[in-house]
mmCIF file of C-alpha atoms in Angstrom:
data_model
loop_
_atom_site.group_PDB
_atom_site.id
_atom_site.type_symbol
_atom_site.label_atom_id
_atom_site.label_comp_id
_atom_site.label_asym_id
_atom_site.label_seq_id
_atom_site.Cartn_x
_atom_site.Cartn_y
_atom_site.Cartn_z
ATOM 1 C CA UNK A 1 174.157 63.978 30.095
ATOM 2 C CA UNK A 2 172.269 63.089 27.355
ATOM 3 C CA UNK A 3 170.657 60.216 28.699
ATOM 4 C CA UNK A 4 169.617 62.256 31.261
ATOM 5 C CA UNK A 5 168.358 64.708 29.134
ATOM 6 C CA UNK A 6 166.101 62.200 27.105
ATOM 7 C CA UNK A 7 164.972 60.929 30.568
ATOM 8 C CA UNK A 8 163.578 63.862 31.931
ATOM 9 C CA UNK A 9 161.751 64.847 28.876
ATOM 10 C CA UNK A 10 160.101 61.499 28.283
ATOM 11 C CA UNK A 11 158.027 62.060 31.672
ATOM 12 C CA UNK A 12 155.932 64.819 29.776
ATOM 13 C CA UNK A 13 152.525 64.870 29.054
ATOM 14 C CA UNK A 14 149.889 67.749 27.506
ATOM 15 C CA UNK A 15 147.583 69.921 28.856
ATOM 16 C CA UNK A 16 144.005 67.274 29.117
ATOM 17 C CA UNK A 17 140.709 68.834 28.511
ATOM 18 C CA UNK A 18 138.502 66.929 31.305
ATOM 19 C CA UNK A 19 134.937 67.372 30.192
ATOM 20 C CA UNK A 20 134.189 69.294 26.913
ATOM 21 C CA UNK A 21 131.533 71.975 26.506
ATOM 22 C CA UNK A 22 127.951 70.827 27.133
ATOM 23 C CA UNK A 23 125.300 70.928 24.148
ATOM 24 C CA UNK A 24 122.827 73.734 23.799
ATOM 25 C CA UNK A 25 120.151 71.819 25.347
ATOM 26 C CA UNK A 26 120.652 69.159 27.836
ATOM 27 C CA UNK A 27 118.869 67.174 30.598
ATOM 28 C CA UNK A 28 120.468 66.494 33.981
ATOM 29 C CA UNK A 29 120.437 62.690 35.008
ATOM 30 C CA UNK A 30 122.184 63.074 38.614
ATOM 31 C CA UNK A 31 124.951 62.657 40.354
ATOM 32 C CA UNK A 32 128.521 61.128 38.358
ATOM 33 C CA UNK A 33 131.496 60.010 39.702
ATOM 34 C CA UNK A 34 134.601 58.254 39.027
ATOM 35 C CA UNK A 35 137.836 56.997 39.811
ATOM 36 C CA UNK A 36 141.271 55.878 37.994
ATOM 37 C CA UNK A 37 144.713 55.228 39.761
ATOM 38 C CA UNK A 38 148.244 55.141 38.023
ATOM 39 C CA UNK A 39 151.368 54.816 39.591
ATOM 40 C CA UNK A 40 155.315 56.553 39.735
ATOM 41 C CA UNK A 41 157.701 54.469 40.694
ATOM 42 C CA UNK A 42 161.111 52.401 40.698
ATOM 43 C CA UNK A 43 163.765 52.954 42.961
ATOM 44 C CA UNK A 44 163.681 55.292 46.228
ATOM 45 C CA UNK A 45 161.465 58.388 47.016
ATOM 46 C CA UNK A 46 163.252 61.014 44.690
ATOM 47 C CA UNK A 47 163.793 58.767 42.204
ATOM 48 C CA UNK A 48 160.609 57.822 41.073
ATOM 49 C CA UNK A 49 160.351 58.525 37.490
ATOM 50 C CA UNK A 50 158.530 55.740 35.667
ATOM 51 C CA UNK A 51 155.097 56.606 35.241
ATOM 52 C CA UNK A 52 153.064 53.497 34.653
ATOM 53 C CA UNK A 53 148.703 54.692 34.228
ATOM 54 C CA UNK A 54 149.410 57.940 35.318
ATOM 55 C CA UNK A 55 148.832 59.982 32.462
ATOM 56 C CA UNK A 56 145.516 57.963 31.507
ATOM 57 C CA UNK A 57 144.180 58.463 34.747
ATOM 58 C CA UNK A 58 142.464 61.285 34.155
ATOM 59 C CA UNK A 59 140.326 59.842 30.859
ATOM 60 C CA UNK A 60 140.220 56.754 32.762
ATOM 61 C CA UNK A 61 138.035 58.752 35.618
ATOM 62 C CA UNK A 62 136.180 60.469 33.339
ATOM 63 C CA UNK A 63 135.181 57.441 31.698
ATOM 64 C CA UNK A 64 134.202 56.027 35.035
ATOM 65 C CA UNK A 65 131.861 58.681 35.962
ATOM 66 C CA UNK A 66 130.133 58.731 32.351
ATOM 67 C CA UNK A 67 129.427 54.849 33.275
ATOM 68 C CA UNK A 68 128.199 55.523 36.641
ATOM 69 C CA UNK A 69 125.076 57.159 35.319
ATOM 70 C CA UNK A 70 123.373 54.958 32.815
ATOM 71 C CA UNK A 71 122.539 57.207 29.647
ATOM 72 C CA UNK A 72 124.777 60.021 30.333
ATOM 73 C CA UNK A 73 127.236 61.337 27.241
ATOM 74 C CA UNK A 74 128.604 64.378 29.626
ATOM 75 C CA UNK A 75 129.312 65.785 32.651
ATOM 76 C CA UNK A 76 128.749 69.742 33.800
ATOM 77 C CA UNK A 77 129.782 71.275 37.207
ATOM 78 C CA UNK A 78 133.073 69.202 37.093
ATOM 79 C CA UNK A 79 135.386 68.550 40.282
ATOM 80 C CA UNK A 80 138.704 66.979 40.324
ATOM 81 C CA UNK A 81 140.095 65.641 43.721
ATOM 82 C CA UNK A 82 143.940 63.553 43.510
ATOM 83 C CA UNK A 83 144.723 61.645 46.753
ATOM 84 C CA UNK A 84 148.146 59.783 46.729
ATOM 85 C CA UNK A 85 149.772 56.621 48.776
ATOM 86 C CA UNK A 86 152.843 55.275 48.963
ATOM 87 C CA UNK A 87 153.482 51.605 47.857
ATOM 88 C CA UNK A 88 156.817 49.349 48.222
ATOM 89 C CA UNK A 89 158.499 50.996 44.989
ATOM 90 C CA UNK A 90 156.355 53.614 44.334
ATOM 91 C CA UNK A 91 153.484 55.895 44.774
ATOM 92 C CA UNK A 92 149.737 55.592 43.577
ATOM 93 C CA UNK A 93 148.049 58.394 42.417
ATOM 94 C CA UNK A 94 144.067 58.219 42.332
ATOM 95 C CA UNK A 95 142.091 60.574 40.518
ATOM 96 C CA UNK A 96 137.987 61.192 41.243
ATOM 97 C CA UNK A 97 135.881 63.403 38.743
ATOM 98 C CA UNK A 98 132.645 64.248 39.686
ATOM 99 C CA UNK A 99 129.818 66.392 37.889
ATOM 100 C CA UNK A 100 126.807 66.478 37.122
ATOM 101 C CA UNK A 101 125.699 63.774 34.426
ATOM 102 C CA UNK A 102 123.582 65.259 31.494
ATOM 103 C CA UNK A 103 122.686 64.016 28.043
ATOM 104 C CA UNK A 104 121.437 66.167 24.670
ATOM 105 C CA UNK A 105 118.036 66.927 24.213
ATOM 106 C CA UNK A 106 117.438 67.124 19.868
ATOM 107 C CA UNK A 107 113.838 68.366 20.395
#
C-alpha cells in the first residue's frame, strides 16, 4: 500500500506561471510561438505513470516562442493549445504557446 502510496504522489507537479506580467512600457515585435513535447508512459494504456519531459514542457514552449522572435524578453496575449499521440509504450504530449512577443522600452 505504501508503495503505492509513494507512487501516486511522486507524479505531482505545481501550479506553472506561463508568461509573467508585462513591463509598464513595452514594444510589440510580432507574432511568437513555440512548441515542447514530453511523454507518459510504460506499460499499457491505464498504466502509464512515468512522466519523462512532461512537466518541463510547458517552460520548454515558452522558451521556444521567446526564441522565435529575435529580441523578445516576453510574451502578452498568451494561448496554450496541448495535442496528444499515442506511441508504442506511451503517449506524447505537445504543448504550443503563442503570444504576442514584446520587449521593455527604458525611455
Amino acid at each position: 500500500m505504501l508503495a503505492f502510496v509513494a507512487s501516486v504522489l511522486g507524479c505531482a507537479s505545481g501550479f506553472t506561471t506561463i508568461a509573467p506580467m508585462p513591463p509598464q512600457k513595452y514594444e510589440k515585435l510580432g507574432h511568437a510561438s513555440g512548441k515542447a513535447t514530453g511523454s507518459l508512459g510504460i506499460l499499457g494504456t491505464a498504466y502509464y505513470f512515468i512522466p519523462m519531459g512532461l512537466n518541463s514542457r510547458i517552460d520548454s514552449a515558452y522558451d521556444n516562442a521567446l526564441k522565435s522572435v529575435p529580441g523578445a524578453t516576453s510574451l502578452i496575449d498568451v494561448t496554450f493549445e496541448e495535442s496528444w499521440f499515442w506511441w508504442l509504450i506511451g503517449t506524447g504530449r505537445t504543448v504550443t504557446i503563442s503570444g504576442e512577443a514584446i520587449k521593455e522600452v527604458t525611455k
